[in-house]
Amino acid sequence: LNYNDEIPADEITRKFAAWLENNCGGRFFTWLHFFDPHSPYRVHPEVDGRFAASERLKYEGEIAYVDLHIGKIIRLLESKKLLEKTILVIVGDHGEAFGEHGEFGHGIFCYEESLKVPLILYNSVLFAKNKRIDSRVSLADVLPSLLHYLAIPCPEGVQGKSFHNLAAGEREKRQ
């Protein structure tokens, strides 16, 4: 494994800030991948030192470090008066196991520790109130949902289905 390909969160934040300076005049789509909460876990002086005592705490420290940088990006969007016009999607690609079921990391087994990930959508206009959805959705549902909110027709063959009805407080109809 080549861990030299990993770009740390501070560098992602710096690169995004530089990119935004030249691209904030019109519509844009940006995808930022924070690799930090992946093994090998590092301790970051920018977050609380209590995250150094175990691998699980180092992992949580990596998440806190990414949270810190997401906050910097949000403040940057606010400073440019773009946050209200931006849909933020924050999602994990997978979870990590720390000994549950005798497994560490993520791999071939499909346990909750690996499958259950955060999914946060934010826009103060589209989502005026905080809403927690307890129904299961899939990462494949993100694209159809975003297309719905942007009033763009969803092309045929796109996997997933919009969860806008769940976000609006409706119950999912199961068959």
Tab-separated table of C-alpha atoms in Angstrom:
chain	number	residue	atom	x	y	z
A	1	LEU	CA	0.000	0.000	0.000
A	2	ASN	CA	1.275	3.417	-0.917
A	3	TYR	CA	0.278	5.859	1.806
A	4	ASN	CA	2.194	8.634	0.055
A	5	ASP	CA	-0.820	9.226	-2.215
A	6	GLU	CA	-2.833	10.450	0.766
A	7	ILE	CA	-3.380	14.207	0.943
A	8	PRO	CA	-3.935	15.373	4.544
A	9	ALA	CA	-6.940	17.521	5.481
A	10	ASP	CA	-4.908	20.703	5.939
A	11	GLU	CA	-3.617	20.383	2.374
A	12	ILE	CA	-7.117	19.635	1.015
A	13	THR	CA	-8.390	22.758	2.785
A	14	ARG	CA	-5.523	24.865	1.411
A	15	LYS	CA	-6.031	23.558	-2.143
A	16	PHE	CA	-9.792	24.138	-1.957
A	17	ALA	CA	-9.307	27.700	-0.704
A	18	ALA	CA	-6.944	28.445	-3.609
A	19	TRP	CA	-9.322	26.819	-6.106
A	20	LEU	CA	-12.319	28.717	-4.730
A	21	GLU	CA	-10.542	32.062	-5.202
A	22	ASN	CA	-10.568	31.449	-8.959
A	23	ASN	CA	-13.904	29.637	-9.304
A	24	CYS	CA	-16.447	31.269	-7.007
A	25	GLY	CA	-17.986	33.577	-9.619
A	26	GLY	CA	-20.486	31.075	-11.025
A	27	ARG	CA	-21.946	27.656	-10.395
A	28	PHE	CA	-19.557	24.979	-9.305
A	29	PHE	CA	-19.403	21.405	-8.096
A	30	THR	CA	-16.556	20.355	-5.850
A	31	TRP	CA	-15.806	16.966	-4.371
A	32	LEU	CA	-13.321	16.885	-1.498
A	33	HIS	CA	-12.075	13.550	-0.196
A	34	PHE	CA	-10.572	13.593	3.267
A	35	PHE	CA	-8.418	10.523	3.613
A	36	ASP	CA	-7.293	11.170	7.186
A	37	PRO	CA	-9.668	8.766	9.019
A	38	HIS	CA	-8.008	5.787	7.299
A	39	SER	CA	-5.240	3.623	8.683
A	40	PRO	CA	-2.489	4.409	9.585
A	41	TYR	CA	-4.012	6.839	12.074
A	42	ARG	CA	-2.004	9.894	13.042
A	43	VAL	CA	-2.197	12.158	16.067
A	44	HIS	CA	-2.776	15.814	15.158
A	45	PRO	CA	-1.620	18.539	17.544
A	46	GLU	CA	-4.510	20.737	16.341
A	47	VAL	CA	-7.028	18.516	18.173
A	48	ASP	CA	-7.215	17.396	21.779
A	49	GLY	CA	-4.310	15.159	22.882
A	50	ARG	CA	-6.719	12.692	24.502
A	51	PHE	CA	-7.021	11.037	21.081
A	52	ALA	CA	-3.600	9.371	21.336
A	53	ALA	CA	-4.249	6.570	23.869
A	54	SER	CA	-5.440	3.811	21.488
A	55	GLU	CA	-6.018	3.053	17.817
A	56	ARG	CA	-9.743	3.696	18.239
A	57	LEU	CA	-9.035	7.083	19.860
A	58	LYS	CA	-6.526	7.926	17.121
A	59	TYR	CA	-9.284	7.162	14.598
A	60	GLU	CA	-11.657	9.454	16.501
A	61	GLY	CA	-8.900	12.085	16.540
A	62	GLU	CA	-8.621	11.798	12.753
A	63	ILE	CA	-12.376	12.416	12.532
A	64	ALA	CA	-12.051	15.440	14.853
A	65	TYR	CA	-9.219	16.722	12.641
A	66	VAL	CA	-11.369	16.404	9.513
A	67	ASP	CA	-14.258	18.103	11.377
A	68	LEU	CA	-11.904	20.994	12.144
A	69	HIS	CA	-11.106	21.380	8.450
A	70	ILE	CA	-14.720	21.047	7.335
A	71	GLY	CA	-15.400	23.927	9.737
A	72	LYS	CA	-12.682	25.984	8.038
A	73	ILE	CA	-14.244	25.285	4.640
A	74	ILE	CA	-17.688	26.273	5.922
A	75	ARG	CA	-16.288	29.538	7.326
A	76	LEU	CA	-14.565	30.198	3.988
A	77	LEU	CA	-17.859	29.690	2.117
A	78	GLU	CA	-19.579	32.004	4.635
A	79	SER	CA	-16.935	34.695	4.158
A	80	LYS	CA	-17.558	34.647	0.400
A	81	LYS	CA	-21.364	34.701	0.894
A	82	LEU	CA	-21.599	31.269	-0.774
A	83	LEU	CA	-22.753	29.025	2.050
A	84	GLU	CA	-26.446	29.875	1.631
A	85	LYS	CA	-26.167	29.038	-2.095
A	86	THR	CA	-24.286	25.791	-1.524
A	87	ILE	CA	-25.540	22.305	-0.759
A	88	LEU	CA	-23.019	20.599	1.473
A	89	VAL	CA	-23.007	16.813	1.456
A	90	ILE	CA	-20.829	15.207	4.092
A	91	VAL	CA	-20.671	11.438	3.890
A	92	GLY	CA	-18.416	8.635	5.024
A	93	ASP	CA	-17.372	6.020	2.504
A	94	HIS	CA	-17.156	3.264	5.121
A	95	GLY	CA	-16.762	2.721	8.821
A	96	GLU	CA	-14.024	0.937	10.736
A	97	ALA	CA	-14.090	-2.064	13.043
A	98	PHE	CA	-12.024	-2.160	16.216
A	99	GLY	CA	-12.305	-5.768	17.304
A	100	GLU	CA	-16.041	-6.239	16.997
A	101	HIS	CA	-16.643	-9.682	15.464
A	102	GLY	CA	-12.866	-10.204	15.666
A	103	GLU	CA	-12.333	-7.779	12.778
A	104	PHE	CA	-10.172	-4.668	12.484
A	105	GLY	CA	-10.429	-2.025	9.776
A	106	HIS	CA	-12.749	-2.705	6.891
A	107	GLY	CA	-12.675	-5.518	4.430
A	108	ILE	CA	-14.763	-8.319	3.066
A	109	PHE	CA	-17.315	-8.683	5.865
A	110	CYS	CA	-20.468	-6.559	5.909
A	111	TYR	CA	-20.933	-5.646	9.560
A	112	GLU	CA	-22.634	-2.471	10.796
A	113	GLU	CA	-19.251	-1.081	11.853
A	114	SER	CA	-18.238	-0.914	8.189
A	115	LEU	CA	-21.602	-0.224	6.566
A	116	LYS	CA	-23.202	2.432	8.752
A	117	VAL	CA	-21.780	5.826	7.804
A	118	PRO	CA	-22.760	9.440	8.436
A	119	LEU	CA	-24.681	11.308	5.759
A	120	ILE	CA	-25.255	15.010	6.331
A	121	LEU	CA	-26.926	17.405	3.911
A	122	TYR	CA	-26.821	21.104	4.707
A	123	ASN	CA	-28.335	24.150	3.095
A	124	SER	CA	-30.085	26.732	5.244
A	125	VAL	CA	-32.678	27.438	2.536
A	126	LEU	CA	-33.555	23.889	1.429
A	127	PHE	CA	-33.291	22.396	4.901
A	128	ALA	CA	-34.563	25.134	7.198
A	129	LYS	CA	-34.894	22.778	10.169
A	130	ASN	CA	-32.615	20.056	11.454
A	131	LYS	CA	-34.061	16.654	10.623
A	132	ARG	CA	-32.757	13.257	11.574
A	133	ILE	CA	-33.831	10.406	9.328
A	134	ASP	CA	-33.789	7.022	10.987
A	135	SER	CA	-34.751	5.096	7.845
A	136	ARG	CA	-31.929	3.482	5.970
A	137	VAL	CA	-30.790	5.190	2.819
A	138	SER	CA	-27.993	4.239	0.484
A	139	LEU	CA	-25.103	6.297	-0.794
A	140	ALA	CA	-26.582	5.541	-4.231
A	141	ASP	CA	-29.560	7.681	-3.131
A	142	VAL	CA	-27.458	10.844	-2.797
A	143	LEU	CA	-27.361	11.690	-6.524
A	144	PRO	CA	-31.121	11.285	-7.151
A	145	SER	CA	-31.809	13.333	-4.008
A	146	LEU	CA	-29.497	16.172	-5.042
A	147	LEU	CA	-30.978	16.195	-8.540
A	148	HIS	CA	-34.440	16.498	-6.968
A	149	TYR	CA	-33.384	19.482	-4.843
A	150	LEU	CA	-31.747	21.145	-7.847
A	151	ALA	CA	-34.872	20.497	-9.999
A	152	ILE	CA	-32.823	18.511	-12.509
A	153	PRO	CA	-34.472	15.431	-14.000
A	154	CYS	CA	-32.871	12.180	-12.895
A	155	PRO	CA	-31.604	10.265	-15.947
A	156	GLU	CA	-32.922	6.774	-16.545
A	157	GLY	CA	-30.689	4.036	-15.256
A	158	VAL	CA	-29.361	6.022	-12.298
A	159	GLN	CA	-29.134	3.763	-9.282
A	160	GLY	CA	-30.818	4.755	-6.043
A	161	LYS	CA	-33.889	6.846	-5.359
A	162	SER	CA	-34.370	10.276	-3.903
A	163	PHE	CA	-34.902	10.434	-0.151
A	164	HIS	CA	-36.410	13.949	-0.323
A	165	ASN	CA	-39.694	12.546	0.987
A	166	LEU	CA	-37.948	11.279	4.114
A	167	ALA	CA	-36.249	14.642	4.606
A	168	ALA	CA	-39.671	16.280	4.325
A	169	GLY	CA	-40.911	14.139	7.200
A	170	GLU	CA	-42.857	11.543	5.262
A	171	ARG	CA	-42.599	7.886	6.136
A	172	GLU	CA	-41.089	5.579	3.584
A	173	LYS	CA	-43.606	3.233	2.023
A	174	ARG	CA	-42.218	-0.289	2.088
A	175	GLN	CA	-43.629	-3.049	-0.053
